[in-house]
PDB file of C-alpha atoms in Angstrom:
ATOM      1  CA  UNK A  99      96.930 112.426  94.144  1.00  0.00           C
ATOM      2  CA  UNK A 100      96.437 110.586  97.203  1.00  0.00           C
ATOM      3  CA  UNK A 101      92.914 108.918  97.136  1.00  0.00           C
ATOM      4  CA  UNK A 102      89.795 109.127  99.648  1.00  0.00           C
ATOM      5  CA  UNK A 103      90.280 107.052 102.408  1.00  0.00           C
ATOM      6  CA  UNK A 104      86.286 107.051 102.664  1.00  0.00           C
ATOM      7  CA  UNK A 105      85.999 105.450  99.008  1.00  0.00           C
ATOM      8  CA  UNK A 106      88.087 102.624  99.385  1.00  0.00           C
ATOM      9  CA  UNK A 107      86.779  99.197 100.199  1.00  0.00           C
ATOM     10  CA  UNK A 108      87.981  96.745 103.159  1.00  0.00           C
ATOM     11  CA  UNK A 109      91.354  95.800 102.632  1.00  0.00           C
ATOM     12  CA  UNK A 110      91.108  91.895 101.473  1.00  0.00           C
ATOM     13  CA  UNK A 111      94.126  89.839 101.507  1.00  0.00           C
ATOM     14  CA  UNK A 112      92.660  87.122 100.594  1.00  0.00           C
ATOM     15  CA  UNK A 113      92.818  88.324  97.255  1.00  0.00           C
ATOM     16  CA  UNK A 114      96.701  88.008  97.524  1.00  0.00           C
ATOM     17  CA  UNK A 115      95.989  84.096  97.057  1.00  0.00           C
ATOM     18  CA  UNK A 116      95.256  84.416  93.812  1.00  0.00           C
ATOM     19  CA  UNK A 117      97.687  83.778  90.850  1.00  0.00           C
ATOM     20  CA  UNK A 118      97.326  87.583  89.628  1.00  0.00           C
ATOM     21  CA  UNK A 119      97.730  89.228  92.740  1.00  0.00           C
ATOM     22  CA  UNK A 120     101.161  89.955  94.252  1.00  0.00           C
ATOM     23  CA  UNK A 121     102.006  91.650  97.215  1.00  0.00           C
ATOM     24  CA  UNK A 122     105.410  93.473  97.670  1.00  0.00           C
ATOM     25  CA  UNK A 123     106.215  95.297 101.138  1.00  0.00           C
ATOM     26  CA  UNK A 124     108.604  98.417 102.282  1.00  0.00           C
ATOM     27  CA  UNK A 125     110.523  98.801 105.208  1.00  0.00           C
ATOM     28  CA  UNK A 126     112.800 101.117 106.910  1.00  0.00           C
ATOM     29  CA  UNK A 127     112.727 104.157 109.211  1.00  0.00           C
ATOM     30  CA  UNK A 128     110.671 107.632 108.883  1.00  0.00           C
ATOM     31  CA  UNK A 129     111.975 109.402 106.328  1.00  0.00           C
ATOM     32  CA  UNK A 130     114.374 107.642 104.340  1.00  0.00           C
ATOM     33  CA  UNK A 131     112.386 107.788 101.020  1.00  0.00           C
ATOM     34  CA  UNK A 132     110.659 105.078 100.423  1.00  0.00           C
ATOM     35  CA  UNK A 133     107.367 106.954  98.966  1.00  0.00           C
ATOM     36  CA  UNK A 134     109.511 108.974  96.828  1.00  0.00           C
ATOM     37  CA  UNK A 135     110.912 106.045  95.658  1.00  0.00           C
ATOM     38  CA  UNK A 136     107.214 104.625  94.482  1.00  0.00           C
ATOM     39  CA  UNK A 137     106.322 108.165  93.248  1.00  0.00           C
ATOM     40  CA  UNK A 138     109.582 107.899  91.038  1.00  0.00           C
ATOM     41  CA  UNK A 139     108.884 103.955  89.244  1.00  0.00           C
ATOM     42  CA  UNK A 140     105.217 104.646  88.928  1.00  0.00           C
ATOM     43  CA  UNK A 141     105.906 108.082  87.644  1.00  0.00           C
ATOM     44  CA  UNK A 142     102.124 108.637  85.762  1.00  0.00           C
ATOM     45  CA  UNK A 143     100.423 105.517  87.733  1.00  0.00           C
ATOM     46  CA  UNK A 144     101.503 107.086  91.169  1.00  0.00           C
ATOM     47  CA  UNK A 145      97.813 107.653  92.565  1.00  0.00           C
ATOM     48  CA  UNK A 146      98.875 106.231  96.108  1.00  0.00           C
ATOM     49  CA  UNK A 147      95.376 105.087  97.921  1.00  0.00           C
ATOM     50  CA  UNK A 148      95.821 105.862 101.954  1.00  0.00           C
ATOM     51  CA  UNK A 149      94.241 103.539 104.056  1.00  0.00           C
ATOM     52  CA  UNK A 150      94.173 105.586 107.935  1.00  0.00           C
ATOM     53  CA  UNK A 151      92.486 102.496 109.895  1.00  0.00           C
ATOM     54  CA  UNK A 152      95.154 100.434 108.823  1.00  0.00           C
ATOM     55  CA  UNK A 153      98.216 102.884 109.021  1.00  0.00           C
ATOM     56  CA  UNK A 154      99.259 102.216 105.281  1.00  0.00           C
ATOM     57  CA  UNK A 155      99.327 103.951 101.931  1.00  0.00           C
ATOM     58  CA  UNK A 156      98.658 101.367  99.086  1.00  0.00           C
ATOM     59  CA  UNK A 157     100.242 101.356  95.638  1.00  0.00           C
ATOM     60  CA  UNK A 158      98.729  99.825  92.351  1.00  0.00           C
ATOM     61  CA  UNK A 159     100.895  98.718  89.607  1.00  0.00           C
ATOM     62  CA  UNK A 160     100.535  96.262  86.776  1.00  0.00           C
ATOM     63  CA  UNK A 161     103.671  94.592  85.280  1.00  0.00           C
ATOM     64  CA  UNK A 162     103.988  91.441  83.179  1.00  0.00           C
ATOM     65  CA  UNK A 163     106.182  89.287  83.979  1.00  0.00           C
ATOM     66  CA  UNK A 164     106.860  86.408  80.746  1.00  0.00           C
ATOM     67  CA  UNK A 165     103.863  86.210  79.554  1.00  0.00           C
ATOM     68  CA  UNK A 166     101.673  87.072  82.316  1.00  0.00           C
ATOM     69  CA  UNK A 167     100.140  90.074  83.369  1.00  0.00           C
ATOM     70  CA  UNK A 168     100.253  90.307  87.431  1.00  0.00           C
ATOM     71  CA  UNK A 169      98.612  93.458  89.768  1.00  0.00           C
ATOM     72  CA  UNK A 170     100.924  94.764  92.344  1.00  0.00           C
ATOM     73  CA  UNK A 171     100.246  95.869  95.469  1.00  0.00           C
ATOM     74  CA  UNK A 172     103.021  98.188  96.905  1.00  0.00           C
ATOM     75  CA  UNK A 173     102.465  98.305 100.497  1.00  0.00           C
ATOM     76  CA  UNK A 174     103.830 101.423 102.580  1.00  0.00           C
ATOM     77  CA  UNK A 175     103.850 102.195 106.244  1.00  0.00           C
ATOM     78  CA  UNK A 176     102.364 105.462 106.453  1.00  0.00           C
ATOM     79  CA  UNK A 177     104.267 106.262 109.575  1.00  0.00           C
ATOM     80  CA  UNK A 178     103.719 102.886 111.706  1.00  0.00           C
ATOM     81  CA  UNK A 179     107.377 102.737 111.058  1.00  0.00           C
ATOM     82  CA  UNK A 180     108.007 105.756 113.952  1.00  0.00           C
ATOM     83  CA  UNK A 181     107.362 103.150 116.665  1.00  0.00           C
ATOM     84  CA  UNK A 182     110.390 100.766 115.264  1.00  0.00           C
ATOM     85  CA  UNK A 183     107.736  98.013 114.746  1.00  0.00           C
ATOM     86  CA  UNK A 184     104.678  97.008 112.466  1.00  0.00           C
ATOM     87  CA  UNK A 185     101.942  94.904 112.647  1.00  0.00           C
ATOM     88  CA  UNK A 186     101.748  91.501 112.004  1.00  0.00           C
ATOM     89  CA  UNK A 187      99.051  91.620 109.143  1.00  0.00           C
ATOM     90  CA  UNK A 188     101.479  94.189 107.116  1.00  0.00           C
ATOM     91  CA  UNK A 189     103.873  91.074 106.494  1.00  0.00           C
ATOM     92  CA  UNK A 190     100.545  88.621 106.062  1.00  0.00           C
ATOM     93  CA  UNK A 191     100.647  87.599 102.321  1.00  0.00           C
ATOM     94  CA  UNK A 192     103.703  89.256 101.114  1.00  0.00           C
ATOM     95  CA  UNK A 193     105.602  88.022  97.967  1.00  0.00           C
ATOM     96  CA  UNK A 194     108.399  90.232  98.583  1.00  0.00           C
ATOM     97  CA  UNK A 195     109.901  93.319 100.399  1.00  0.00           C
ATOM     98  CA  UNK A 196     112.549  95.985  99.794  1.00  0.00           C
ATOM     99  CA  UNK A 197     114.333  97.834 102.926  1.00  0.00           C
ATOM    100  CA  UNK A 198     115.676 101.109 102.162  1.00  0.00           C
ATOM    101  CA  UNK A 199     117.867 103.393 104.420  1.00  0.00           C
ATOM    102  CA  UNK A 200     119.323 106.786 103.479  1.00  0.00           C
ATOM    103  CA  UNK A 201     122.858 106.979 102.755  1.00  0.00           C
ATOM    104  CA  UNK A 202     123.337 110.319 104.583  1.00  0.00           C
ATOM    105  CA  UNK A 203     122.110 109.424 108.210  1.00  0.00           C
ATOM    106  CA  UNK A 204     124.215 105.795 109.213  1.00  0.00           C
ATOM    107  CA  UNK A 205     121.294 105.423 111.792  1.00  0.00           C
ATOM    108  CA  UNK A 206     119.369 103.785 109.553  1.00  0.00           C
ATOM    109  CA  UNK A 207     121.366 101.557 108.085  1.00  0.00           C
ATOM    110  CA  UNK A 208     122.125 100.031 111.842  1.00  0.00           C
ATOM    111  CA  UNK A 209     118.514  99.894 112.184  1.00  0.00           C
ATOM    112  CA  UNK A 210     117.757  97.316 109.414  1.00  0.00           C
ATOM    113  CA  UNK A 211     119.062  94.800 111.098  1.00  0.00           C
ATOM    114  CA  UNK A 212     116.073  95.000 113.442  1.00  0.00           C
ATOM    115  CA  UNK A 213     113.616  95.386 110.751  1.00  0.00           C
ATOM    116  CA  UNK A 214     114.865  92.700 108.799  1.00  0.00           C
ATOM    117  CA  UNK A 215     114.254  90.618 112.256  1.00  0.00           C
ATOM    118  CA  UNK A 216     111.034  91.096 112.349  1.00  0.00           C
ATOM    119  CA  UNK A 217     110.482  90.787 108.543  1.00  0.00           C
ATOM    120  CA  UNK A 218     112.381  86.999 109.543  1.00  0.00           C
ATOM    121  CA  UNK A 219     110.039  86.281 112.255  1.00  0.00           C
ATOM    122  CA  UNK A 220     106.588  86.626 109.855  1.00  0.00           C
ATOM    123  CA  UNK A 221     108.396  85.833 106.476  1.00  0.00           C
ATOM    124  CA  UNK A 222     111.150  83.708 106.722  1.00  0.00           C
ATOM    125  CA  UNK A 223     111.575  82.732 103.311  1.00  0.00           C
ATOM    126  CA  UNK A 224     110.654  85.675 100.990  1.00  0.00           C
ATOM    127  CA  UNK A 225     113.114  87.393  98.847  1.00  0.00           C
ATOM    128  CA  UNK A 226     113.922  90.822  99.818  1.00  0.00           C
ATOM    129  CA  UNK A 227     116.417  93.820  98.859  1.00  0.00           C
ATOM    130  CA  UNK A 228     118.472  96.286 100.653  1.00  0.00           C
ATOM    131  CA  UNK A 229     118.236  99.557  99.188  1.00  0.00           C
ATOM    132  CA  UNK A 230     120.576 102.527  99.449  1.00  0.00           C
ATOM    133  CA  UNK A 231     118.545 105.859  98.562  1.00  0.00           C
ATOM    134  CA  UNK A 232     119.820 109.656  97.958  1.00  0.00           C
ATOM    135  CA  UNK A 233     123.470 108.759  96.423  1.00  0.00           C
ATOM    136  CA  UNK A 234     122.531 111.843  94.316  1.00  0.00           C
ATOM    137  CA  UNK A 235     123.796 114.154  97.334  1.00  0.00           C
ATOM    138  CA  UNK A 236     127.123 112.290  97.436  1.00  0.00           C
ATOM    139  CA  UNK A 237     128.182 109.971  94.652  1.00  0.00           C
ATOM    140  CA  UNK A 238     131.073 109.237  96.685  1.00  0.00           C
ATOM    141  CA  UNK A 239     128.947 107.097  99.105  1.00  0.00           C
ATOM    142  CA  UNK A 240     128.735 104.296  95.953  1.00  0.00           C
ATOM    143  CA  UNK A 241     132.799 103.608  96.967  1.00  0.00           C
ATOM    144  CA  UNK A 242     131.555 102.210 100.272  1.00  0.00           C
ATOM    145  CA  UNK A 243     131.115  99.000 101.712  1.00  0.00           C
ATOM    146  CA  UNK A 244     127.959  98.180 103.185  1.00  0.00           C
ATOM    147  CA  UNK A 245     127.904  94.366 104.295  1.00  0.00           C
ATOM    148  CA  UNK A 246     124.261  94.244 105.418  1.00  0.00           C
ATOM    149  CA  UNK A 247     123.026  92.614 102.295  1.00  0.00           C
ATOM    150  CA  UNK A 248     126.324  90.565 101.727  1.00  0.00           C
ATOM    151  CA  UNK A 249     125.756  89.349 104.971  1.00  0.00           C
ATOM    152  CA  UNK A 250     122.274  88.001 104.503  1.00  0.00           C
ATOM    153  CA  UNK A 251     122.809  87.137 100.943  1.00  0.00           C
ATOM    154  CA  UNK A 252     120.347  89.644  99.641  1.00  0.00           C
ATOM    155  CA  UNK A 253     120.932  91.873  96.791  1.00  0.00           C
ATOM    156  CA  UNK A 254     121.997  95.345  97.583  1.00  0.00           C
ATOM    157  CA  UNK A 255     121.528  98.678  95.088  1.00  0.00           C
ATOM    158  CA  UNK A 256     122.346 101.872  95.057  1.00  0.00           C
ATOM    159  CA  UNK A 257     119.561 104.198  94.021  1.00  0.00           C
ATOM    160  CA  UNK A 258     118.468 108.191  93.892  1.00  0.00           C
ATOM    161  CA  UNK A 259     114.626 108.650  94.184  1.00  0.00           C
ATOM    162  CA  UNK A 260     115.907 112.226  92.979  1.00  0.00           C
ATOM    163  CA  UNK A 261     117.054 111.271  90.093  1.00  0.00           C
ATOM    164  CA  UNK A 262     115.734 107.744  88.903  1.00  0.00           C
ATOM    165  CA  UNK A 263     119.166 105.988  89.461  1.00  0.00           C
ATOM    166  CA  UNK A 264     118.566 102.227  89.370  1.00  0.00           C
ATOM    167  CA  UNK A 265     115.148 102.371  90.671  1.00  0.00           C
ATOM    168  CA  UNK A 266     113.391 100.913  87.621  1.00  0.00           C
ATOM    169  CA  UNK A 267     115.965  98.188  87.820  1.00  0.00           C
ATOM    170  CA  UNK A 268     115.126  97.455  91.431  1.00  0.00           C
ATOM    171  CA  UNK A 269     111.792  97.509  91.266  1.00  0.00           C
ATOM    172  CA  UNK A 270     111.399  95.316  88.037  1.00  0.00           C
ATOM    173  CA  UNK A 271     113.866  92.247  89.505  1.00  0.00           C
ATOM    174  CA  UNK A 272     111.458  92.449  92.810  1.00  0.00           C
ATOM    175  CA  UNK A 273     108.895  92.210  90.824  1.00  0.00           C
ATOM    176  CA  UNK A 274     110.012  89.614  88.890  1.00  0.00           C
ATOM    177  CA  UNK A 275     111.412  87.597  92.094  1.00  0.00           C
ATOM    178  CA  UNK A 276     108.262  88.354  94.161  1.00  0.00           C
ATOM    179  CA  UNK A 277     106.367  86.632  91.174  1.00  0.00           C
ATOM    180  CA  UNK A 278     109.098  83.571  91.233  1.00  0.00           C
ATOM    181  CA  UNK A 279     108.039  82.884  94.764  1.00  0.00           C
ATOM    182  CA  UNK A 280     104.512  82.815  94.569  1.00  0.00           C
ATOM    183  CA  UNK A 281     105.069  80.501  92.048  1.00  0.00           C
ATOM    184  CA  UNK A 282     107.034  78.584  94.108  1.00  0.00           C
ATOM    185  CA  UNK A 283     106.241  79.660  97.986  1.00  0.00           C
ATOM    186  CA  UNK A 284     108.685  78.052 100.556  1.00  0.00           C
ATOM    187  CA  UNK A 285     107.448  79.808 103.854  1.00  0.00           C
ATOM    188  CA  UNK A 286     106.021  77.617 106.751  1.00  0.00           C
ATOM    189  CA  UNK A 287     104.323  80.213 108.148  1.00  0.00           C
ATOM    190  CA  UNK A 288     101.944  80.752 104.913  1.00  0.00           C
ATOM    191  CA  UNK A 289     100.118  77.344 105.884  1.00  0.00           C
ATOM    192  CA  UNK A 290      99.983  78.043 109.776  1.00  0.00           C
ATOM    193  CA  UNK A 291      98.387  81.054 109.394  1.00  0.00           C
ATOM    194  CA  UNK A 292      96.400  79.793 106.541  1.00  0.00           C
ATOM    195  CA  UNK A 293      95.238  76.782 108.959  1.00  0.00           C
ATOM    196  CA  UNK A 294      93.909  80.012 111.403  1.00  0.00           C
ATOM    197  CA  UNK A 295      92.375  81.371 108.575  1.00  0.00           C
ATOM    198  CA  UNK A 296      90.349  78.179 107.886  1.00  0.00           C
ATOM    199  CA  UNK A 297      89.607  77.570 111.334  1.00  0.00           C
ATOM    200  CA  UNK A 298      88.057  81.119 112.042  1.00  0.00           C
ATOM    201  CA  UNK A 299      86.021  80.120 108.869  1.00  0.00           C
ATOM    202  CA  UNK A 300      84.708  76.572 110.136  1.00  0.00           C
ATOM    203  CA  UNK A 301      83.990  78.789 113.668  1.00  0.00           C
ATOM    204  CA  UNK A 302      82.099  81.437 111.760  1.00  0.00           C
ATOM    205  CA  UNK A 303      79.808  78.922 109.609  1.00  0.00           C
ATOM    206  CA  UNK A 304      78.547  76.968 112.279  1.00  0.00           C
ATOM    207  CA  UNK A 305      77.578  79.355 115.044  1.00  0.00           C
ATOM    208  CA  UNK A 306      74.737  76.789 116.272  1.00  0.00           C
ATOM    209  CA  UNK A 307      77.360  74.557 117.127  1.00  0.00           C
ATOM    210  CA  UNK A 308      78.259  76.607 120.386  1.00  0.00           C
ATOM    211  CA  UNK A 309      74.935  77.199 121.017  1.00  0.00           C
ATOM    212  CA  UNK A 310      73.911  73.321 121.044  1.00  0.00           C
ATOM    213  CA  UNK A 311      77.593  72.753 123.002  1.00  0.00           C
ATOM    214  CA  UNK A 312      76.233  75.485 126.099  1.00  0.00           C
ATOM    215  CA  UNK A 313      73.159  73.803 125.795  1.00  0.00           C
ATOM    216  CA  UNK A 314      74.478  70.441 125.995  1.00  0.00           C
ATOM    217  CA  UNK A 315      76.870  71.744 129.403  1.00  0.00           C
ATOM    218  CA  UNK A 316      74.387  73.791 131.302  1.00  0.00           C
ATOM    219  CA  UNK A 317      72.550  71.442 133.518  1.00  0.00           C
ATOM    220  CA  UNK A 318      75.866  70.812 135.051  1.00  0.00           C
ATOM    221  CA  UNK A 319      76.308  74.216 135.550  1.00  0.00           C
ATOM    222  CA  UNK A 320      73.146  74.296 137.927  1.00  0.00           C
TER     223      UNK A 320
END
């Protein structure tokens, strides 16, 4: 049941630095199941939390991983995905992401090659899926070759949100890879924006300092 959107506090994602915290993203057009795809892996967990202001539904899992125990944060687009684009701060922080497209409409397949373009441009490095949902309406579809994720050197599964079909198995290696990379981050783009983060902090702790600078400049304003 789909939380109040009142209740729940300002997203953090600061909270994705820490060593517990992992953030995994979905992408792919309108429809293609990727919420029915949580709903199915979280099965009695799935209590989806729907954030409106930032155009995403949130879902809480907790895995371990060796011999750790590590929250997940599923992050879905809530429908930002209708204007073929999403904002930079969905891709901020993430450990991992999965792309699904629906085996029964070829558009989007041809469209994640755009989404994993943008995915490329904010997350270079992190390790990512393709995912082929609703093989339960044509098993047939399993005999074809799609060269997407061959192509990028990304694994590639066939699944059925309908009826469970290797979607514990895909989830649970993301998982598990999501956590290898945190471990072991590789993306340039974490420290840039980190270095932003910082430097809105240093701005936002010294506030005199602008004061004493405008003070310092006005008599040659005059």
């Amino acid at each position: 049941m789909a939380g109040d959107a009142g209740s729940i506090p300002e997203l953090d994602q600061k909270k994705y630095d820490s060593g517990e915290q992992v953030k995994i993203i979905c992408l792919g057009d309108s429809a293609v199941g990727k919420s029915k795809l949580m709903e199915r892996f979280l099965m009695d967990e799935y209590r989806p939390q729907q954030l409106s202001t930032y155009a995403l539904t949130l879902y809480k899992h907790t895995a371990t991983v060796g011999n750790k125990t590590v929250a997940i944060d599923f992050w879905d687009t809530a429908g930002q995905e209708r204007f073929q684009s999403m904002h930079p701060s969905y891709y901020h922080k993430a450990h991992a992401c999965i792309m699904v497209f629906d085996v029964q409409r070829k558009i989007t397949y041809k469209n994640l090659a755009n989404w994993y373009k943008e995915l490329r441009e904010f997350r270079p490095e992190i390790p990512c899926c393709v995912v082929a949902n609703k093989i339960d309406a044509d098993l047939k579809v399993t005999q074809r070759s799609f060269n997407f994720g061959k192509k990028q050197g990304i694994p590639f599964y066939f699944v059925s949100a309908a009826d469970g079909t290797n979607v514990v198995k895909m989830f649970r290696e993301m998982i598990t890879r999501a956590v290898e990379y945190k471990q072991n981050p590789s993306d340039f783009m974490d420290e840039v924006l980190q270095e932003l983060e910082n430097f809105d902090l240093e701005e936002k702790e010294d506030p005199e300092a602008d004061e004493v600078g405008l003070k310092t400049e006005s008599p040659e304003l005059e």
